[in-house]
């Protein structure tokens, strides 16, 4: 209904009423006009009716929705199911063309417009989150791992044939490692450095590896910001400076780092002070949309690699992830987006406080990881002590004693029984690194450790291993926590890792992680800790029963062996 239609409608309905309705239409259309002219998030979020009006207007601009369109090609956005058509707002042409995912489509002016708006609003959202001088933000219908692969593939065409290695500070998350290998590069794992509880980037090891392999053999360095505790975000500023000096590309995996002002500031500092070719972030983890999208960003004036990713994308692409992001950003507006980010920052402090209170009640402690502003770690050392003491009679309410014991055990954890081993770890190309890890793991197994579930008293304790806590929590409808037992060995992409899950070969203690992530509420934290407390109690009961059964069996076996001697 434009102004002319409203004027004609006055012959059917009273002019006063039509005028009032026309004013409402005008206000909505002004919002759309402002969006198209400013190309930034509206300050106030839109209601659903306004968002749908934009989408429906864009849809009727696509050729498949023309009233008189006759399509005789092999791809004409034909939809068999009306349910599917409504689900996608009849936007069926997708985005991009065969030569560029960001290119306009002659048949789909509306879809092309929405796609362009999504890229611009995503860039503004990154700036509001704390990334400064964003030059481009390419939204692609790929999850984080495939987006990283696309970046590395685009990079490959700019490198000499000798560039075959990607240096990668270790993070025990499979996606990034597989992304490197899927792009045809060979990952070189750089072990992390244990400082107190926290695992940090070993810059000396990274520099030494570049020197050993030679700059011409290194295709890129891939760093990570957001990660599970006790790993800290990589020192992306120092790495960026090193890469600039060495002339080596630098890609940052910022999977869910947009939600942290601290991590966004580090990324901004890195691309101002050094070399950062691309930063990849997930749409679902940062913007609460369905899985399937990523934002590939670069600094203003340094967008060459991101532009190359767009040009190298083969064929058209699905529009759904972009549409989900566009709808969500318009729903929030700039004000709503800032409020969501601020709420997450407050939640982290709340979760940290509540987890510390819980730890004190159960003889545990929160790992000290100041370099990780999203994930928290809780030690699981009290179970080791109970196994060593063969005693499960201590009341759970004996908070002071438990806390003192937890602090003593924590000090041992901070000292790091294998810290020297980590620092002396020889940095090698991937195949040598894998072989060395296997040899050390075998050596530890011969010494009585190295099996999944850890070494020492916990490994010998009767009853379930500490990782059973994770299953207990999952059965209580708690998702997202990770229970990590030192000593686990796992092969990922043909590389063997020891201590997998802890980002290092031999982290000193078992622990579980909790993420104070976007969308989590204080009520979620409270209920999680309530269920965790019940799981702790049940776990101890299971261990106690198993210990009693083992003691009875041992006594019976001892008595049975002694009887023949007395007769």
Coordinates of C-alpha atoms in Angstrom, one line a residue, residues 65-509:
X65 CA 8.0 -14.3 -7.7
X66 CA 7.2 -12.0 -10.7
X67 CA 3.5 -12.3 -11.6
X68 CA 4.3 -12.9 -15.3
X69 CA 7.6 -14.7 -15.1
X70 CA 8.3 -17.6 -17.4
X71 CA 11.3 -19.6 -16.4
X72 CA 12.8 -22.1 -18.8
X73 CA 16.2 -22.6 -17.3
X74 CA 17.5 -25.4 -15.1
X75 CA 17.5 -23.3 -12.0
X76 CA 14.5 -21.0 -11.6
X77 CA 13.9 -21.1 -7.8
X78 CA 11.1 -23.6 -8.2
X79 CA 9.6 -24.8 -4.9
X80 CA 7.4 -27.9 -4.8
X81 CA 6.2 -27.4 -1.2
X82 CA 4.4 -24.3 -0.1
X83 CA 5.7 -25.0 3.5
X84 CA 9.3 -24.7 2.2
X85 CA 8.4 -21.6 0.3
X86 CA 6.9 -19.9 3.4
X87 CA 9.9 -21.1 5.6
X88 CA 12.2 -19.2 3.3
X89 CA 9.9 -16.2 2.6
X90 CA 10.0 -17.4 -1.1
X91 CA 13.6 -16.3 -1.3
X92 CA 14.8 -19.3 -3.3
X93 CA 17.5 -18.0 -5.6
X94 CA 20.3 -18.1 -3.1
X95 CA 23.2 -15.6 -3.1
X96 CA 26.1 -14.9 -5.3
X97 CA 27.0 -16.1 -8.8
X98 CA 29.4 -18.8 -10.0
X99 CA 32.4 -16.4 -9.8
X100 CA 31.7 -14.6 -6.5
X101 CA 29.6 -15.3 -3.5
X102 CA 29.1 -11.6 -2.9
X103 CA 28.2 -10.8 -6.5
X104 CA 24.7 -9.6 -7.5
X105 CA 22.2 -11.9 -9.2
X106 CA 20.4 -10.5 -12.2
X107 CA 17.4 -12.8 -11.4
X108 CA 17.3 -11.9 -7.7
X109 CA 17.6 -8.2 -6.9
X110 CA 15.8 -8.7 -3.6
X111 CA 18.0 -11.5 -2.4
X112 CA 21.1 -9.6 -3.5
X113 CA 19.9 -6.6 -1.5
X114 CA 19.4 -8.6 1.6
X115 CA 22.7 -10.3 1.2
X116 CA 24.5 -7.0 0.9
X117 CA 22.7 -5.6 4.0
X118 CA 23.7 -8.6 6.0
X119 CA 27.4 -8.1 5.3
X120 CA 27.1 -4.4 6.3
X121 CA 25.1 -5.0 9.5
X122 CA 27.5 -7.8 10.5
X123 CA 30.4 -5.4 10.2
X124 CA 28.6 -2.9 12.3
X125 CA 27.8 -5.6 14.9
X126 CA 31.5 -6.5 15.2
X127 CA 32.4 -2.8 15.7
X128 CA 29.8 -2.5 18.5
X129 CA 31.3 -5.6 20.1
X130 CA 34.7 -3.9 20.3
X131 CA 36.4 -4.6 17.0
X132 CA 37.8 -1.3 15.6
X133 CA 38.4 -0.4 12.0
X134 CA 36.5 -3.3 10.5
X135 CA 37.0 -3.1 6.7
X136 CA 34.8 -6.0 5.6
X137 CA 32.7 -8.7 7.1
X138 CA 31.8 -11.5 4.7
X139 CA 29.0 -13.7 5.9
X140 CA 29.2 -17.2 4.4
X141 CA 26.9 -20.1 4.7
X142 CA 29.6 -22.3 6.2
X143 CA 30.2 -23.2 9.9
X144 CA 33.5 -22.1 11.4
X145 CA 35.6 -25.0 10.4
X146 CA 34.8 -24.9 6.7
X147 CA 35.1 -21.1 6.8
X148 CA 38.7 -21.5 8.0
X149 CA 39.3 -24.1 5.3
X150 CA 38.0 -21.6 2.7
X151 CA 40.3 -18.9 4.0
X152 CA 43.3 -21.2 3.8
X153 CA 42.4 -22.4 0.3
X154 CA 42.1 -18.8 -0.8
X155 CA 45.5 -18.2 0.8
X156 CA 47.1 -21.1 -1.0
X157 CA 46.9 -19.4 -4.4
X158 CA 49.0 -16.5 -3.1
X159 CA 51.9 -18.7 -1.7
X160 CA 54.9 -20.4 -3.3
X161 CA 54.8 -24.2 -3.6
X162 CA 57.2 -24.6 -0.8
X163 CA 54.7 -23.2 1.7
X164 CA 53.3 -26.4 3.2
X165 CA 53.2 -25.9 7.0
X166 CA 50.6 -24.2 9.1
X167 CA 51.8 -23.4 12.6
X168 CA 49.1 -24.0 15.2
X169 CA 49.3 -23.3 18.9
X170 CA 47.6 -26.4 20.3
X171 CA 44.0 -26.3 21.2
X172 CA 42.2 -29.6 21.8
X173 CA 39.3 -29.0 19.5
X174 CA 39.1 -31.1 16.4
X175 CA 37.6 -28.6 13.9
X176 CA 40.5 -26.2 13.5
X177 CA 43.0 -29.0 13.0
X178 CA 40.9 -30.7 10.4
X179 CA 40.4 -27.3 8.7
X180 CA 44.1 -27.0 8.2
X181 CA 44.4 -30.5 6.8
X182 CA 41.3 -30.2 4.6
X183 CA 43.0 -27.2 2.9
X184 CA 45.9 -29.5 2.0
X185 CA 48.4 -28.1 4.5
X186 CA 50.4 -29.9 7.2
X187 CA 49.8 -28.7 10.7
X188 CA 52.7 -28.2 13.0
X189 CA 51.5 -28.3 16.6
X190 CA 53.1 -25.7 18.9
X191 CA 52.7 -26.9 22.6
X192 CA 51.3 -24.4 25.1
X193 CA 53.3 -23.1 28.0
X194 CA 52.0 -23.8 31.5
X195 CA 52.0 -20.7 33.8
X196 CA 50.3 -21.4 37.1
X197 CA 47.0 -23.0 36.1
X198 CA 46.9 -21.3 32.7
X199 CA 48.2 -22.5 29.3
X200 CA 49.6 -19.6 27.3
X201 CA 51.1 -19.2 23.9
X202 CA 54.8 -20.1 23.8
X203 CA 56.1 -17.3 21.6
X204 CA 59.7 -18.6 21.9
X205 CA 58.7 -22.0 20.6
X206 CA 56.7 -20.4 17.7
X207 CA 59.6 -18.2 16.6
X208 CA 62.0 -21.1 16.9
X209 CA 59.7 -23.3 14.7
X210 CA 59.6 -20.6 12.0
X211 CA 63.4 -20.3 12.0
X212 CA 63.8 -24.1 11.9
X213 CA 61.3 -24.7 9.0
X214 CA 62.2 -21.5 7.1
X215 CA 59.8 -18.7 6.3
X216 CA 59.3 -19.9 2.8
X217 CA 58.0 -23.2 4.1
X218 CA 55.4 -21.7 6.4
X219 CA 52.0 -21.0 4.8
X220 CA 50.4 -19.4 7.8
X221 CA 50.0 -19.2 11.6
X222 CA 46.5 -20.0 12.9
X223 CA 45.8 -18.7 16.4
X224 CA 42.8 -19.1 18.6
X225 CA 41.0 -16.6 20.9
X226 CA 37.9 -18.3 22.3
X227 CA 38.6 -21.7 23.9
X228 CA 38.0 -24.0 26.9
X229 CA 39.8 -23.3 30.1
X230 CA 42.5 -23.7 31.3
X231 CA 43.8 -22.5 27.9
X232 CA 44.1 -18.8 27.5
X233 CA 43.4 -16.9 24.3
X234 CA 46.6 -16.9 22.2
X235 CA 48.7 -13.8 22.4
X236 CA 47.4 -12.6 19.0
X237 CA 49.1 -9.3 19.3
X238 CA 52.6 -10.8 19.8
X239 CA 51.9 -13.4 17.0
X240 CA 50.7 -10.6 14.7
X241 CA 53.9 -8.7 15.2
X242 CA 56.0 -11.8 14.6
X243 CA 54.1 -12.6 11.4
X244 CA 54.6 -9.1 10.2
X245 CA 58.3 -9.3 10.8
X246 CA 58.5 -12.8 9.2
X247 CA 56.2 -12.0 6.3
X248 CA 53.9 -14.9 7.2
X249 CA 50.1 -14.8 6.9
X250 CA 48.1 -14.9 10.1
X251 CA 44.6 -16.2 10.5
X252 CA 42.7 -15.8 13.8
X253 CA 40.0 -18.4 14.8
X254 CA 37.7 -16.2 16.8
X255 CA 34.9 -18.8 16.9
X256 CA 32.9 -17.4 19.8
X257 CA 35.1 -14.4 20.7
X258 CA 32.8 -11.7 19.5
X259 CA 30.8 -11.9 22.7
X260 CA 33.9 -10.9 24.7
X261 CA 34.9 -7.2 24.7
X262 CA 38.4 -8.3 25.9
X263 CA 38.9 -10.7 23.0
X264 CA 37.6 -8.1 20.5
X265 CA 40.0 -5.6 21.8
X266 CA 42.9 -8.0 21.4
X267 CA 41.9 -8.7 17.8
X268 CA 41.7 -5.0 17.1
X269 CA 45.1 -4.4 18.7
X270 CA 46.6 -7.3 16.7
X271 CA 45.5 -6.0 13.3
X272 CA 46.6 -2.5 14.2
X273 CA 50.1 -3.5 15.5
X274 CA 50.9 -6.5 13.3
X275 CA 49.7 -8.7 10.5
X276 CA 46.2 -10.3 10.6
X277 CA 44.9 -11.5 7.2
X278 CA 41.5 -12.8 8.3
X279 CA 39.4 -13.3 11.5
X280 CA 36.8 -16.1 11.5
X281 CA 33.8 -16.1 13.9
X282 CA 30.7 -18.3 14.2
X283 CA 27.3 -16.9 13.7
X284 CA 25.4 -19.4 15.9
X285 CA 27.8 -19.0 18.9
X286 CA 27.9 -15.2 18.8
X287 CA 24.5 -14.2 17.5
X288 CA 22.2 -17.0 18.7
X289 CA 21.1 -18.3 15.3
X290 CA 21.0 -21.8 13.9
X291 CA 24.3 -23.5 13.1
X292 CA 25.6 -23.0 9.6
X293 CA 27.2 -19.6 9.2
X294 CA 30.4 -17.7 9.8
X295 CA 31.6 -14.1 9.5
X296 CA 35.1 -13.6 7.9
X297 CA 36.4 -10.2 8.8
X298 CA 39.5 -8.1 8.1
X299 CA 40.8 -4.7 9.0
X300 CA 40.1 -1.7 6.8
X301 CA 42.7 -1.5 4.1
X302 CA 43.7 -5.1 4.5
X303 CA 40.8 -7.0 3.0
X304 CA 42.6 -8.7 0.1
X305 CA 42.3 -12.3 1.5
X306 CA 38.6 -11.9 2.5
X307 CA 37.8 -10.5 -0.9
X308 CA 39.6 -13.5 -2.5
X309 CA 37.5 -15.9 -0.4
X310 CA 34.4 -14.4 -1.9
X311 CA 35.7 -14.6 -5.4
X312 CA 36.9 -18.2 -5.0
X313 CA 33.5 -19.6 -3.7
X314 CA 32.3 -22.1 -6.3
X315 CA 28.8 -21.5 -7.5
X316 CA 25.9 -20.0 -5.7
X317 CA 25.2 -20.4 -2.0
X318 CA 22.4 -20.9 0.5
X319 CA 20.9 -17.8 1.8
X320 CA 19.4 -19.2 5.0
X321 CA 22.3 -18.5 7.4
X322 CA 22.5 -14.9 6.2
X323 CA 18.7 -14.4 6.5
X324 CA 18.8 -15.8 10.1
X325 CA 21.6 -13.3 11.0
X326 CA 19.8 -10.4 9.3
X327 CA 16.5 -11.1 11.1
X328 CA 18.3 -11.4 14.5
X329 CA 20.3 -8.2 14.1
X330 CA 17.3 -6.2 13.1
X331 CA 15.4 -7.7 16.0
X332 CA 18.0 -6.6 18.5
X333 CA 19.0 -3.3 16.9
X334 CA 22.2 -1.6 18.2
X335 CA 20.7 -1.1 21.6
X336 CA 19.6 -4.7 22.0
X337 CA 22.9 -6.0 20.8
X338 CA 24.8 -3.9 23.3
X339 CA 22.5 -5.1 26.1
X340 CA 23.1 -8.7 25.2
X341 CA 26.8 -8.3 25.2
X342 CA 26.8 -6.4 28.5
X343 CA 24.6 -9.1 30.1
X344 CA 27.1 -11.8 29.1
X345 CA 30.0 -9.8 30.7
X346 CA 28.0 -9.6 33.9
X347 CA 27.2 -13.3 33.7
X348 CA 30.8 -14.3 33.6
X349 CA 31.5 -12.5 36.9
X350 CA 28.4 -14.1 38.4
X351 CA 29.4 -17.6 37.2
X352 CA 32.9 -17.1 38.5
X353 CA 31.7 -16.1 41.9
X354 CA 29.1 -18.9 42.2
X355 CA 31.5 -21.5 41.0
X356 CA 34.1 -20.4 43.6
X357 CA 31.5 -20.7 46.3
X358 CA 30.6 -24.2 45.1
X359 CA 34.3 -25.1 45.0
X360 CA 34.8 -24.1 48.6
X361 CA 32.0 -26.3 49.7
X362 CA 33.4 -29.4 48.0
X363 CA 37.1 -29.1 48.5
X364 CA 37.8 -27.9 45.0
X365 CA 38.8 -24.5 43.5
X366 CA 38.3 -22.5 40.4
X367 CA 41.4 -22.6 38.1
X368 CA 43.1 -19.2 37.7
X369 CA 42.8 -18.5 34.0
X370 CA 42.7 -14.6 33.7
X371 CA 43.4 -14.9 29.9
X372 CA 40.1 -16.7 29.3
X373 CA 37.1 -14.4 29.6
X374 CA 34.5 -16.9 28.7
X375 CA 35.3 -20.4 30.0
X376 CA 35.9 -21.4 33.6
X377 CA 37.6 -24.5 35.1
X378 CA 36.8 -26.3 38.3
X379 CA 39.3 -28.8 39.7
X380 CA 38.2 -32.4 40.5
X381 CA 41.0 -33.2 42.9
X382 CA 38.9 -34.1 46.0
X383 CA 38.1 -37.4 44.4
X384 CA 41.9 -38.2 44.1
X385 CA 42.4 -37.4 47.7
X386 CA 39.5 -39.6 48.8
X387 CA 40.8 -42.4 46.7
X388 CA 44.3 -42.0 48.2
X389 CA 42.9 -42.0 51.8
X390 CA 40.4 -44.8 51.1
X391 CA 38.0 -42.8 53.1
X392 CA 34.5 -41.6 52.0
X393 CA 33.2 -40.8 55.5
X394 CA 34.1 -37.1 55.5
X395 CA 30.8 -35.0 55.8
X396 CA 30.2 -32.9 52.7
X397 CA 29.4 -30.0 55.0
X398 CA 32.9 -29.9 56.4
X399 CA 33.6 -26.9 54.2
X400 CA 36.7 -25.5 56.0
X401 CA 38.6 -28.8 56.0
X402 CA 37.6 -29.5 52.4
X403 CA 38.6 -26.1 51.3
X404 CA 42.0 -26.3 53.0
X405 CA 42.6 -29.7 51.4
X406 CA 41.5 -28.3 48.0
X407 CA 43.9 -25.4 48.3
X408 CA 46.8 -27.8 49.1
X409 CA 46.0 -30.0 46.2
X410 CA 45.5 -26.9 44.1
X411 CA 49.0 -25.7 44.9
X412 CA 50.3 -29.0 43.6
X413 CA 48.2 -28.5 40.5
X414 CA 49.7 -25.0 40.0
X415 CA 53.2 -26.2 40.3
X416 CA 52.6 -28.6 37.4
X417 CA 54.3 -31.9 37.9
X418 CA 55.2 -32.0 34.2
X419 CA 55.9 -28.4 33.6
X420 CA 59.5 -29.1 32.7
X421 CA 58.4 -31.6 30.2
X422 CA 56.1 -29.1 28.5
X423 CA 58.9 -26.4 28.3
X424 CA 61.5 -28.9 27.0
X425 CA 59.1 -30.3 24.4
X426 CA 60.9 -30.2 21.0
X427 CA 58.8 -28.4 18.4
X428 CA 58.7 -30.5 15.3
X429 CA 56.7 -30.8 12.1
X430 CA 53.5 -32.8 12.4
X431 CA 54.6 -36.3 11.7
X432 CA 57.7 -36.0 14.0
X433 CA 55.5 -34.4 16.7
X434 CA 53.0 -37.3 16.5
X435 CA 55.8 -39.9 16.9
X436 CA 57.3 -38.1 19.9
X437 CA 54.0 -37.9 21.6
X438 CA 53.4 -41.6 21.1
X439 CA 56.8 -42.5 22.6
X440 CA 56.3 -40.3 25.7
X441 CA 52.7 -41.7 26.2
X442 CA 54.1 -45.2 26.0
X443 CA 56.7 -44.3 28.6
X444 CA 54.2 -42.9 31.0
X445 CA 52.0 -46.0 30.6
X446 CA 55.0 -48.2 31.5
X447 CA 55.4 -46.1 34.7
X448 CA 51.8 -46.9 35.7
X449 CA 50.1 -43.8 34.3
X450 CA 48.9 -42.6 31.0
X451 CA 45.6 -44.4 30.8
X452 CA 42.4 -42.5 30.3
X453 CA 41.2 -41.2 33.6
X454 CA 44.5 -40.1 34.9
X455 CA 47.4 -41.5 36.8
X456 CA 48.0 -41.9 40.5
X457 CA 45.3 -42.7 43.1
X458 CA 42.3 -41.7 40.9
X459 CA 43.3 -44.2 38.2
X460 CA 43.6 -47.0 40.8
X461 CA 40.4 -46.1 42.6
X462 CA 37.6 -48.6 42.5
X463 CA 34.4 -47.4 40.9
X464 CA 33.7 -45.1 38.0
X465 CA 36.4 -42.8 36.6
X466 CA 36.1 -39.1 37.0
X467 CA 34.8 -38.7 33.4
X468 CA 31.7 -40.5 34.5
X469 CA 30.7 -37.2 36.0
X470 CA 30.1 -35.9 32.5
X471 CA 27.7 -38.8 31.8
X472 CA 25.9 -38.1 35.1
X473 CA 25.4 -34.5 34.2
X474 CA 24.3 -35.3 30.7
X475 CA 21.7 -37.6 32.1
X476 CA 20.5 -34.8 34.3
X477 CA 20.0 -32.6 31.2
X478 CA 23.1 -30.6 31.7
X479 CA 24.9 -29.9 28.4
X480 CA 28.0 -28.0 27.5
X481 CA 30.2 -29.0 30.4
X482 CA 33.5 -30.9 29.7
X483 CA 35.0 -33.3 32.2
X484 CA 38.7 -33.6 31.4
X485 CA 40.9 -36.4 32.9
X486 CA 44.6 -36.2 32.4
X487 CA 46.2 -39.0 30.5
X488 CA 43.7 -39.4 27.7
X489 CA 45.2 -40.3 24.4
X490 CA 43.4 -39.6 21.1
X491 CA 44.2 -39.5 17.4
X492 CA 42.8 -36.5 15.4
X493 CA 43.5 -36.2 11.7
X494 CA 46.4 -38.7 11.8
X495 CA 48.0 -36.9 14.7
X496 CA 48.2 -38.6 18.2
X497 CA 47.7 -36.4 21.2
X498 CA 48.4 -37.2 24.9
X499 CA 46.3 -35.6 27.6
X500 CA 43.7 -34.8 24.9
X501 CA 41.1 -32.3 26.1
X502 CA 43.4 -30.4 28.3
X503 CA 45.4 -28.7 25.4
X504 CA 48.6 -30.1 26.8
X505 CA 50.3 -33.5 27.2
X506 CA 50.2 -33.6 31.0
X507 CA 48.0 -31.1 32.8
X508 CA 48.5 -31.6 36.5
X509 CA 44.9 -32.3 37.6

